[in-house]
Amino acid sequence: MNSFEIGRQLTAITMGIDALERSMPAQGSLLGGEGLVPIYLGDGLVDARRYDDRDRIRADLTELEAQVAGLTAGPRRVFLHGMIKSVRVAVKMLSGASPSFEEKVTDLVGAPAGREDAALIEDARAKVDALLRKSGFVRGSLAQRVQSWEEDRTVPTDRIDTVFRELMAEAKSRTDALIFDTGDYDMVLNPVRGMFYTARCSFKDGKMDLNLDLSFTRAALKHLVCHEVYPGHSTQLLSTKAAVEAGRAPADALLITTDAITGCVQEGIGDQGVHLIDFIEDADDEIHMELRRVRSASQTSAAWMLMVEGVAREEVADYLRNTAMGQEAWVQGRLRMAAHPFRGPFISSYWAGNESVRRVRERVTKDEWPIFLEALYSHANSPQSLEMFPQTVIEKA
């Protein structure tokens, strides 16, 4: 069985798990009836296997893992091995077992265990401090100056859709020219409230959900447009489908949205979006990028504090308020996500994925850029397989 055939089998198995979970009553389900693969564009390309129980799933994964062991050492084998391990943890959880938070972070998500480096977070805070001072925000504590900057730059609610459309147009133009031609795909803004997330890609509905419990600067809206749409989640979904249809990528590229190790690189592409399309325009963008680094790393530490170290919820909330300097709705949303028995460990995917994509992006040469984009946007990756670049997962059928 070659790499492409293994990819097809892995996709059929994973979508079989997804179908089985969607058939379960949503009430009491870890996934709330949403399935293991929230967005799948492979209908008609790879059909799901039919499963009545999870024992057959485990047997199929074991058989497939034996086939992976026979592949040549390299990024492709690393990815497939990690993906099978990740899916196996998901099946364990969906069967009623309770792996440790550490096992979920390392084996399900593919992120490092533990808090993030406190010195790194302080360095990012210092950069935010310097950038704010340079922009004229000099009075008060750092948290007070962050709040002043956000309030001063907040886009009024009645202007959000207009700014969103402007940013979408520019981001699409840059993405089509530099990354992948997204054709006539578009998204409209869908305001929501009471959600644990800031924004979400509702790809099949053509909507970018935006949590209006939070306020947004133009720089923050730009980041979300790049993360969710161009050149982020929507673009990656379109590009991987095109690559599979053209025979340039194995079918497992259709699994990029799986709640598994693919999520790290998916979130990393989103968080690196403004860099990938060279959409950094001004000092506000620079402030927001550093502030986002502070918050992404801090939320990873906060989840570990809450779920592993047993730090009291309000103490963790204070850590996020004081260190990450986040709005209260964001603080509460992060705590809600961290405590979710299945979604919780995926809070680590943002920082781990961003750092993985960033490290590779920053070392890619001009000559390597096209093959890097093909690896990033046409294939499924784990952080471990991506960071083996310039070795790549790219293989021919």
Short mmCIF file of C-alpha atoms in Angstrom, two decimals:
data_model
loop_
_atom_site.label_atom_id
_atom_site.label_comp_id
_atom_site.label_asym_id
_atom_site.label_seq_id
_atom_site.Cartn_x
_atom_site.Cartn_y
_atom_site.Cartn_z
CA MET A 1 0.00 0.00 0.00
CA ASN A 2 1.61 3.28 -1.08
CA SER A 3 1.35 6.65 0.62
CA PHE A 4 -1.62 7.82 -1.46
CA GLU A 5 -3.59 4.65 -0.79
CA ILE A 6 -2.84 4.94 2.93
CA GLY A 7 -4.11 8.52 2.78
CA ARG A 8 -7.34 7.38 1.14
CA GLN A 9 -7.86 4.67 3.76
CA LEU A 10 -7.12 7.11 6.59
CA THR A 11 -9.65 9.56 5.19
CA ALA A 12 -12.34 6.87 4.87
CA ILE A 13 -11.73 5.70 8.45
CA THR A 14 -11.72 9.24 9.89
CA MET A 15 -14.91 10.15 8.08
CA GLY A 16 -16.42 6.90 9.32
CA ILE A 17 -15.69 8.04 12.87
CA ASP A 18 -17.21 11.41 12.02
CA ALA A 19 -20.39 9.77 10.68
CA LEU A 20 -20.70 7.50 13.71
CA GLU A 21 -20.39 10.45 16.10
CA ARG A 22 -22.90 12.53 14.15
CA SER A 23 -25.37 9.67 14.45
CA MET A 24 -25.17 9.80 18.24
CA PRO A 25 -27.55 11.99 20.29
CA ALA A 26 -26.02 15.45 20.59
CA GLN A 27 -26.97 15.70 24.26
CA GLY A 28 -24.16 14.31 26.36
CA SER A 29 -21.84 13.88 23.37
CA LEU A 30 -18.31 15.24 23.72
CA LEU A 31 -18.62 16.73 20.24
CA GLY A 32 -22.16 18.03 20.66
CA GLY A 33 -23.30 16.35 17.45
CA GLU A 34 -20.76 18.21 15.30
CA GLY A 35 -18.62 15.23 14.37
CA LEU A 36 -14.85 14.84 14.38
CA VAL A 37 -14.33 16.72 11.10
CA PRO A 38 -16.30 19.99 11.31
CA ILE A 39 -15.80 20.89 7.63
CA TYR A 40 -15.28 18.22 4.95
CA LEU A 41 -15.11 18.95 1.23
CA GLY A 42 -14.50 15.37 0.15
CA ASP A 43 -18.06 14.28 -0.60
CA GLY A 44 -17.87 12.31 -3.83
CA LEU A 45 -14.09 12.01 -3.52
CA VAL A 46 -13.73 9.67 -0.54
CA ASP A 47 -16.69 7.99 1.11
CA ALA A 48 -16.82 7.30 4.84
CA ARG A 49 -16.50 3.74 6.06
CA ARG A 50 -19.59 2.45 7.82
CA TYR A 51 -19.06 1.66 11.50
CA ASP A 52 -21.50 0.32 14.05
CA ASP A 53 -18.98 0.23 16.89
CA ARG A 54 -15.56 1.53 17.79
CA ASP A 55 -13.81 -1.85 18.05
CA ARG A 56 -13.75 -2.09 14.27
CA ILE A 57 -12.34 1.44 14.08
CA ARG A 58 -9.48 0.51 16.42
CA ALA A 59 -8.69 -2.60 14.36
CA ASP A 60 -8.65 -0.59 11.14
CA LEU A 61 -6.31 2.01 12.65
CA THR A 62 -3.95 -0.69 13.89
CA GLU A 63 -3.86 -2.28 10.43
CA LEU A 64 -3.23 1.08 8.79
CA GLU A 65 -0.44 1.93 11.22
CA ALA A 66 1.37 -1.24 10.20
CA GLN A 67 1.23 -0.02 6.59
CA VAL A 68 2.63 3.38 7.60
CA ALA A 69 5.58 1.69 9.29
CA GLY A 70 6.62 0.34 5.87
CA LEU A 71 6.93 3.80 4.28
CA THR A 72 10.27 5.49 3.72
CA ALA A 73 11.37 7.59 6.69
CA GLY A 74 10.52 11.26 6.23
CA PRO A 75 7.83 13.91 6.77
CA ARG A 76 5.06 11.86 5.19
CA ARG A 77 5.58 8.93 7.54
CA VAL A 78 5.94 11.31 10.49
CA PHE A 79 2.63 12.97 9.64
CA LEU A 80 0.71 9.72 9.11
CA HIS A 81 2.07 8.17 12.29
CA GLY A 82 1.11 11.28 14.28
CA MET A 83 -2.33 11.52 12.68
CA ILE A 84 -3.19 7.91 13.44
CA LYS A 85 -2.05 8.34 17.05
CA SER A 86 -4.15 11.51 17.29
CA VAL A 87 -7.28 9.87 15.87
CA ARG A 88 -6.75 6.93 18.21
CA VAL A 89 -6.82 9.30 21.22
CA ALA A 90 -10.01 10.86 19.88
CA VAL A 91 -11.62 7.43 19.59
CA LYS A 92 -10.52 6.62 23.14
CA MET A 93 -12.19 9.79 24.42
CA LEU A 94 -15.34 9.25 22.38
CA SER A 95 -15.53 5.75 23.85
CA GLY A 96 -15.78 7.20 27.36
CA ALA A 97 -12.15 7.11 28.50
CA SER A 98 -10.55 10.14 30.13
CA PRO A 99 -6.93 10.59 29.03
CA SER A 100 -4.89 13.11 30.98
CA PHE A 101 -4.87 16.71 29.75
CA GLU A 102 -1.17 16.24 28.97
CA GLU A 103 -1.88 13.22 26.74
CA LYS A 104 -4.59 15.16 24.95
CA VAL A 105 -2.27 18.13 24.35
CA THR A 106 0.69 16.07 23.13
CA ASP A 107 -0.97 13.15 21.32
CA LEU A 108 -4.37 14.48 20.21
CA VAL A 109 -3.34 18.07 19.42
CA GLY A 110 0.37 17.56 18.73
CA ALA A 111 1.46 20.55 20.84
CA PRO A 112 4.14 20.67 23.55
CA ALA A 113 3.17 19.93 27.15
CA GLY A 114 3.41 22.52 29.92
CA ARG A 115 3.19 26.26 30.31
CA GLU A 116 4.77 28.49 27.73
CA ASP A 117 8.07 30.15 28.59
CA ALA A 118 7.36 33.04 30.97
CA ALA A 119 10.44 34.90 29.71
CA LEU A 120 9.11 34.72 26.14
CA ILE A 121 5.78 36.15 27.27
CA GLU A 122 7.53 38.96 29.13
CA ASP A 123 9.66 39.72 26.08
CA ALA A 124 6.50 40.02 23.96
CA ARG A 125 4.93 42.27 26.62
CA ALA A 126 8.04 44.46 26.53
CA LYS A 127 7.68 44.77 22.76
CA VAL A 128 4.03 45.78 23.15
CA ASP A 129 5.16 48.35 25.72
CA ALA A 130 7.75 49.84 23.36
CA LEU A 131 5.38 49.93 20.40
CA LEU A 132 2.66 51.64 22.45
CA ARG A 133 5.09 54.27 23.69
CA LYS A 134 6.24 54.88 20.13
CA SER A 135 2.59 55.43 19.15
CA GLY A 136 2.07 57.96 21.95
CA PHE A 137 0.43 55.76 24.61
CA VAL A 138 2.70 56.56 27.56
CA ARG A 139 0.45 57.07 30.61
CA GLY A 140 -0.50 54.34 33.07
CA SER A 141 0.43 50.70 33.44
CA LEU A 142 0.93 48.50 30.41
CA ALA A 143 -2.55 47.02 30.84
CA GLN A 144 -4.06 50.49 31.05
CA ARG A 145 -2.22 51.60 27.92
CA VAL A 146 -3.34 48.49 26.03
CA GLN A 147 -6.91 49.29 27.04
CA SER A 148 -6.51 52.92 25.99
CA TRP A 149 -5.10 51.89 22.61
CA GLU A 150 -7.89 49.37 22.00
CA GLU A 151 -10.57 51.87 23.01
CA ASP A 152 -9.05 54.59 20.84
CA ARG A 153 -8.81 52.29 17.82
CA THR A 154 -12.10 50.40 18.28
CA VAL A 155 -14.21 50.19 15.14
CA PRO A 156 -17.76 51.36 15.97
CA THR A 157 -20.32 48.56 15.75
CA ASP A 158 -22.17 50.24 12.90
CA ARG A 159 -18.90 50.40 10.93
CA ILE A 160 -17.70 46.82 11.46
CA ASP A 161 -19.33 45.37 8.34
CA THR A 162 -17.95 48.17 6.15
CA VAL A 163 -14.41 47.69 7.47
CA PHE A 164 -14.82 43.93 7.16
CA ARG A 165 -15.72 44.24 3.46
CA GLU A 166 -12.76 46.55 2.80
CA LEU A 167 -10.35 44.15 4.50
CA MET A 168 -11.86 41.13 2.74
CA ALA A 169 -11.38 42.75 -0.68
CA GLU A 170 -7.72 43.55 -0.06
CA ALA A 171 -6.94 40.22 1.62
CA LYS A 172 -8.57 38.30 -1.24
CA SER A 173 -6.61 40.27 -3.83
CA ARG A 174 -3.33 39.53 -2.07
CA THR A 175 -4.22 35.88 -1.46
CA ASP A 176 -5.25 35.27 -5.07
CA ALA A 177 -1.99 36.82 -6.29
CA LEU A 178 0.40 35.29 -3.75
CA ILE A 179 -1.11 32.04 -2.44
CA PHE A 180 -4.06 30.50 -4.28
CA ASP A 181 -6.80 31.77 -6.59
CA THR A 182 -9.95 31.53 -4.48
CA GLY A 183 -12.24 32.21 -7.43
CA ASP A 184 -15.68 33.55 -6.56
CA TYR A 185 -15.64 32.30 -2.96
CA ASP A 186 -16.78 34.92 -0.45
CA MET A 187 -17.95 35.21 3.14
CA VAL A 188 -20.38 37.57 4.81
CA LEU A 189 -20.09 38.76 8.37
CA ASN A 190 -22.35 37.00 10.88
CA PRO A 191 -22.52 38.76 14.27
CA VAL A 192 -22.97 36.40 17.25
CA ARG A 193 -22.87 36.70 21.03
CA GLY A 194 -22.31 34.43 24.02
CA MET A 195 -19.70 32.25 22.30
CA PHE A 196 -16.36 31.11 23.73
CA TYR A 197 -14.60 31.95 20.46
CA THR A 198 -13.67 35.32 18.99
CA ALA A 199 -14.48 34.38 15.41
CA ARG A 200 -15.21 31.21 13.46
CA CYS A 201 -15.11 30.05 9.85
CA SER A 202 -18.56 28.74 8.90
CA PHE A 203 -17.27 27.74 5.50
CA LYS A 204 -20.26 25.97 4.00
CA ASP A 205 -22.62 28.73 5.09
CA GLY A 206 -20.31 31.38 3.65
CA LYS A 207 -20.19 33.21 6.97
CA MET A 208 -17.49 34.49 9.28
CA ASP A 209 -19.01 34.41 12.75
CA LEU A 210 -17.80 37.34 14.86
CA ASN A 211 -18.40 37.54 18.62
CA LEU A 212 -19.69 41.04 19.29
CA ASP A 213 -19.32 40.59 23.05
CA LEU A 214 -15.83 41.84 22.18
CA SER A 215 -14.73 45.12 20.61
CA PHE A 216 -12.34 45.13 17.66
CA THR A 217 -9.67 47.41 16.28
CA ARG A 218 -9.11 47.47 12.52
CA ALA A 219 -5.91 45.51 13.09
CA ALA A 220 -7.83 42.85 15.02
CA LEU A 221 -10.45 42.57 12.27
CA LYS A 222 -7.68 42.28 9.70
CA HIS A 223 -6.12 39.42 11.63
CA LEU A 224 -9.48 37.62 11.83
CA VAL A 225 -10.17 38.07 8.11
CA CYS A 226 -6.72 36.64 7.35
CA HIS A 227 -7.14 33.85 9.90
CA GLU A 228 -10.64 32.69 8.95
CA VAL A 229 -10.82 33.48 5.23
CA TYR A 230 -7.93 34.87 3.15
CA PRO A 231 -5.35 33.28 3.31
CA GLY A 232 -6.49 31.22 6.31
CA HIS A 233 -9.08 28.48 6.82
CA SER A 234 -11.28 29.07 3.78
CA THR A 235 -8.30 29.38 1.45
CA GLN A 236 -6.69 26.23 2.84
CA LEU A 237 -9.95 24.30 2.40
CA LEU A 238 -10.27 25.42 -1.22
CA SER A 239 -6.63 24.73 -2.05
CA THR A 240 -6.46 21.26 -0.49
CA LYS A 241 -9.65 20.19 -2.28
CA ALA A 242 -8.23 21.40 -5.59
CA ALA A 243 -4.96 19.54 -4.96
CA VAL A 244 -6.75 16.27 -4.19
CA GLU A 245 -9.04 16.60 -7.20
CA ALA A 246 -6.01 17.21 -9.43
CA GLY A 247 -4.17 14.19 -8.03
CA ARG A 248 -1.38 16.37 -6.62
CA ALA A 249 -2.09 15.50 -2.98
CA PRO A 250 -3.27 12.38 -1.15
CA ALA A 251 -6.84 12.29 0.08
CA ASP A 252 -5.93 12.97 3.71
CA ALA A 253 -5.42 16.61 2.69
CA LEU A 254 -9.22 16.71 2.97
CA LEU A 255 -8.85 16.17 6.74
CA ILE A 256 -7.28 19.53 7.59
CA THR A 257 -10.17 20.59 9.84
CA THR A 258 -10.20 17.35 11.84
CA ASP A 259 -10.09 17.84 15.60
CA ALA A 260 -6.65 16.24 15.59
CA ILE A 261 -3.01 17.17 14.94
CA THR A 262 -3.90 18.83 11.63
CA GLY A 263 -5.50 21.59 13.70
CA CYS A 264 -2.16 23.01 14.82
CA VAL A 265 -0.94 23.84 11.33
CA GLN A 266 -4.43 24.97 10.32
CA GLU A 267 -4.43 27.51 13.16
CA GLY A 268 -0.81 28.37 12.42
CA ILE A 269 -1.64 29.28 8.83
CA GLY A 270 -4.46 31.47 10.13
CA ASP A 271 -2.33 33.22 12.72
CA GLN A 272 0.49 33.76 10.19
CA GLY A 273 -1.96 34.97 7.57
CA VAL A 274 -1.00 38.65 7.58
CA HIS A 275 2.64 37.63 7.08
CA LEU A 276 1.90 35.14 4.31
CA ILE A 277 0.21 37.83 2.20
CA ASP A 278 2.43 40.72 3.35
CA PHE A 279 -0.52 42.64 4.83
CA ILE A 280 1.23 44.54 7.64
CA GLU A 281 0.52 48.18 6.97
CA ASP A 282 1.11 50.31 10.06
CA ALA A 283 2.06 50.61 13.72
CA ASP A 284 -1.37 49.38 14.81
CA ASP A 285 -0.79 46.11 12.95
CA GLU A 286 2.58 45.74 14.68
CA ILE A 287 1.04 46.37 18.11
CA HIS A 288 -1.73 43.88 17.49
CA MET A 289 0.69 41.19 16.28
CA GLU A 290 2.78 41.41 19.45
CA LEU A 291 -0.30 41.63 21.64
CA ARG A 292 -1.68 38.52 19.95
CA ARG A 293 1.57 36.70 20.70
CA VAL A 294 1.22 37.62 24.36
CA ARG A 295 -2.37 36.40 24.46
CA SER A 296 -1.79 33.22 22.48
CA ALA A 297 1.10 32.10 24.66
CA SER A 298 -0.68 33.18 27.85
CA GLN A 299 -3.88 31.29 27.07
CA THR A 300 -1.79 28.14 26.57
CA SER A 301 -0.23 28.59 30.00
CA ALA A 302 -3.61 29.43 31.52
CA ALA A 303 -5.16 26.21 30.23
CA TRP A 304 -2.29 24.20 31.71
CA MET A 305 -2.63 26.00 35.04
CA LEU A 306 -6.36 25.30 35.16
CA MET A 307 -6.45 21.73 33.90
CA VAL A 308 -3.15 20.23 35.12
CA GLU A 309 -1.85 22.28 38.02
CA GLY A 310 -5.27 22.76 39.60
CA VAL A 311 -4.95 26.53 39.95
CA ALA A 312 -8.26 28.08 40.98
CA ARG A 313 -10.40 29.37 38.10
CA GLU A 314 -10.48 32.95 39.37
CA GLU A 315 -6.71 32.97 39.85
CA VAL A 316 -6.28 31.81 36.26
CA ALA A 317 -8.74 34.51 35.17
CA ASP A 318 -6.62 37.11 36.95
CA TYR A 319 -3.53 35.77 35.19
CA LEU A 320 -5.23 36.30 31.83
CA ARG A 321 -6.46 39.74 32.84
CA ASN A 322 -3.07 40.90 34.13
CA THR A 323 -0.62 39.11 31.83
CA ALA A 324 -2.58 38.80 28.60
CA MET A 325 -4.52 42.04 29.17
CA GLY A 326 -7.57 40.60 27.46
CA GLN A 327 -11.12 41.90 27.45
CA GLU A 328 -13.35 40.21 30.02
CA ALA A 329 -15.44 38.37 27.42
CA TRP A 330 -12.20 36.96 25.97
CA VAL A 331 -10.97 35.88 29.43
CA GLN A 332 -14.20 34.04 30.17
CA GLY A 333 -14.27 32.48 26.70
CA ARG A 334 -10.74 31.13 27.10
CA LEU A 335 -11.61 29.59 30.46
CA ARG A 336 -14.74 27.98 29.03
CA MET A 337 -12.80 26.50 26.15
CA ALA A 338 -9.96 25.23 28.36
CA ALA A 339 -12.39 23.39 30.61
CA HIS A 340 -14.19 21.60 27.78
CA PRO A 341 -13.30 17.88 27.96
CA PHE A 342 -12.63 17.58 24.22
CA ARG A 343 -12.06 21.12 22.91
CA GLY A 344 -9.94 22.23 25.88
CA PRO A 345 -6.52 20.95 24.80
CA PHE A 346 -6.95 22.57 21.38
CA ILE A 347 -6.36 25.95 23.01
CA SER A 348 -2.69 24.96 22.70
CA SER A 349 -2.98 24.59 18.92
CA TYR A 350 -2.93 28.35 18.28
CA TRP A 351 0.45 29.06 19.83
CA ALA A 352 2.04 25.76 18.79
CA GLY A 353 0.75 26.11 15.24
CA ASN A 354 1.71 29.75 14.90
CA GLU A 355 5.24 29.08 16.08
CA SER A 356 5.62 26.05 13.82
CA VAL A 357 4.50 27.88 10.68
CA ARG A 358 6.45 30.99 11.67
CA ARG A 359 9.73 29.11 12.19
CA VAL A 360 9.49 27.47 8.78
CA ARG A 361 8.29 30.62 7.01
CA GLU A 362 11.17 32.66 8.36
CA ARG A 363 13.82 30.25 7.11
CA VAL A 364 12.35 29.55 3.66
CA THR A 365 14.44 31.04 0.85
CA LYS A 366 12.96 32.85 -2.12
CA ASP A 367 13.67 29.84 -4.33
CA GLU A 368 11.98 27.51 -1.83
CA TRP A 369 8.86 29.64 -1.45
CA PRO A 370 6.73 27.95 -4.16
CA ILE A 371 7.38 24.44 -2.82
CA PHE A 372 6.76 25.70 0.73
CA LEU A 373 3.36 27.05 -0.30
CA GLU A 374 2.53 23.78 -2.02
CA ALA A 375 3.43 21.82 1.10
CA LEU A 376 1.49 24.22 3.31
CA TYR A 377 -1.64 24.70 1.21
CA SER A 378 -2.00 21.44 -0.73
CA HIS A 379 -1.21 18.86 1.96
CA ALA A 380 -2.15 17.98 5.51
CA ASN A 381 0.66 18.54 8.01
CA SER A 382 1.46 18.16 11.66
CA PRO A 383 3.87 20.59 13.32
CA GLN A 384 6.44 17.81 13.40
CA SER A 385 6.20 17.00 9.67
CA LEU A 386 6.06 20.65 8.60
CA GLU A 387 9.20 21.55 10.52
CA MET A 388 11.15 18.93 8.57
CA PHE A 389 11.00 21.34 5.60
CA PRO A 390 12.80 21.57 3.15
CA GLN A 391 12.03 17.88 3.23
CA THR A 392 8.34 17.90 2.38
CA VAL A 393 5.29 15.69 2.49
CA ILE A 394 4.89 16.15 -1.26
CA GLU A 395 4.81 12.84 -3.08
CA LYS A 396 3.34 11.59 -6.31
CA ALA A 397 0.71 8.88 -6.50
#
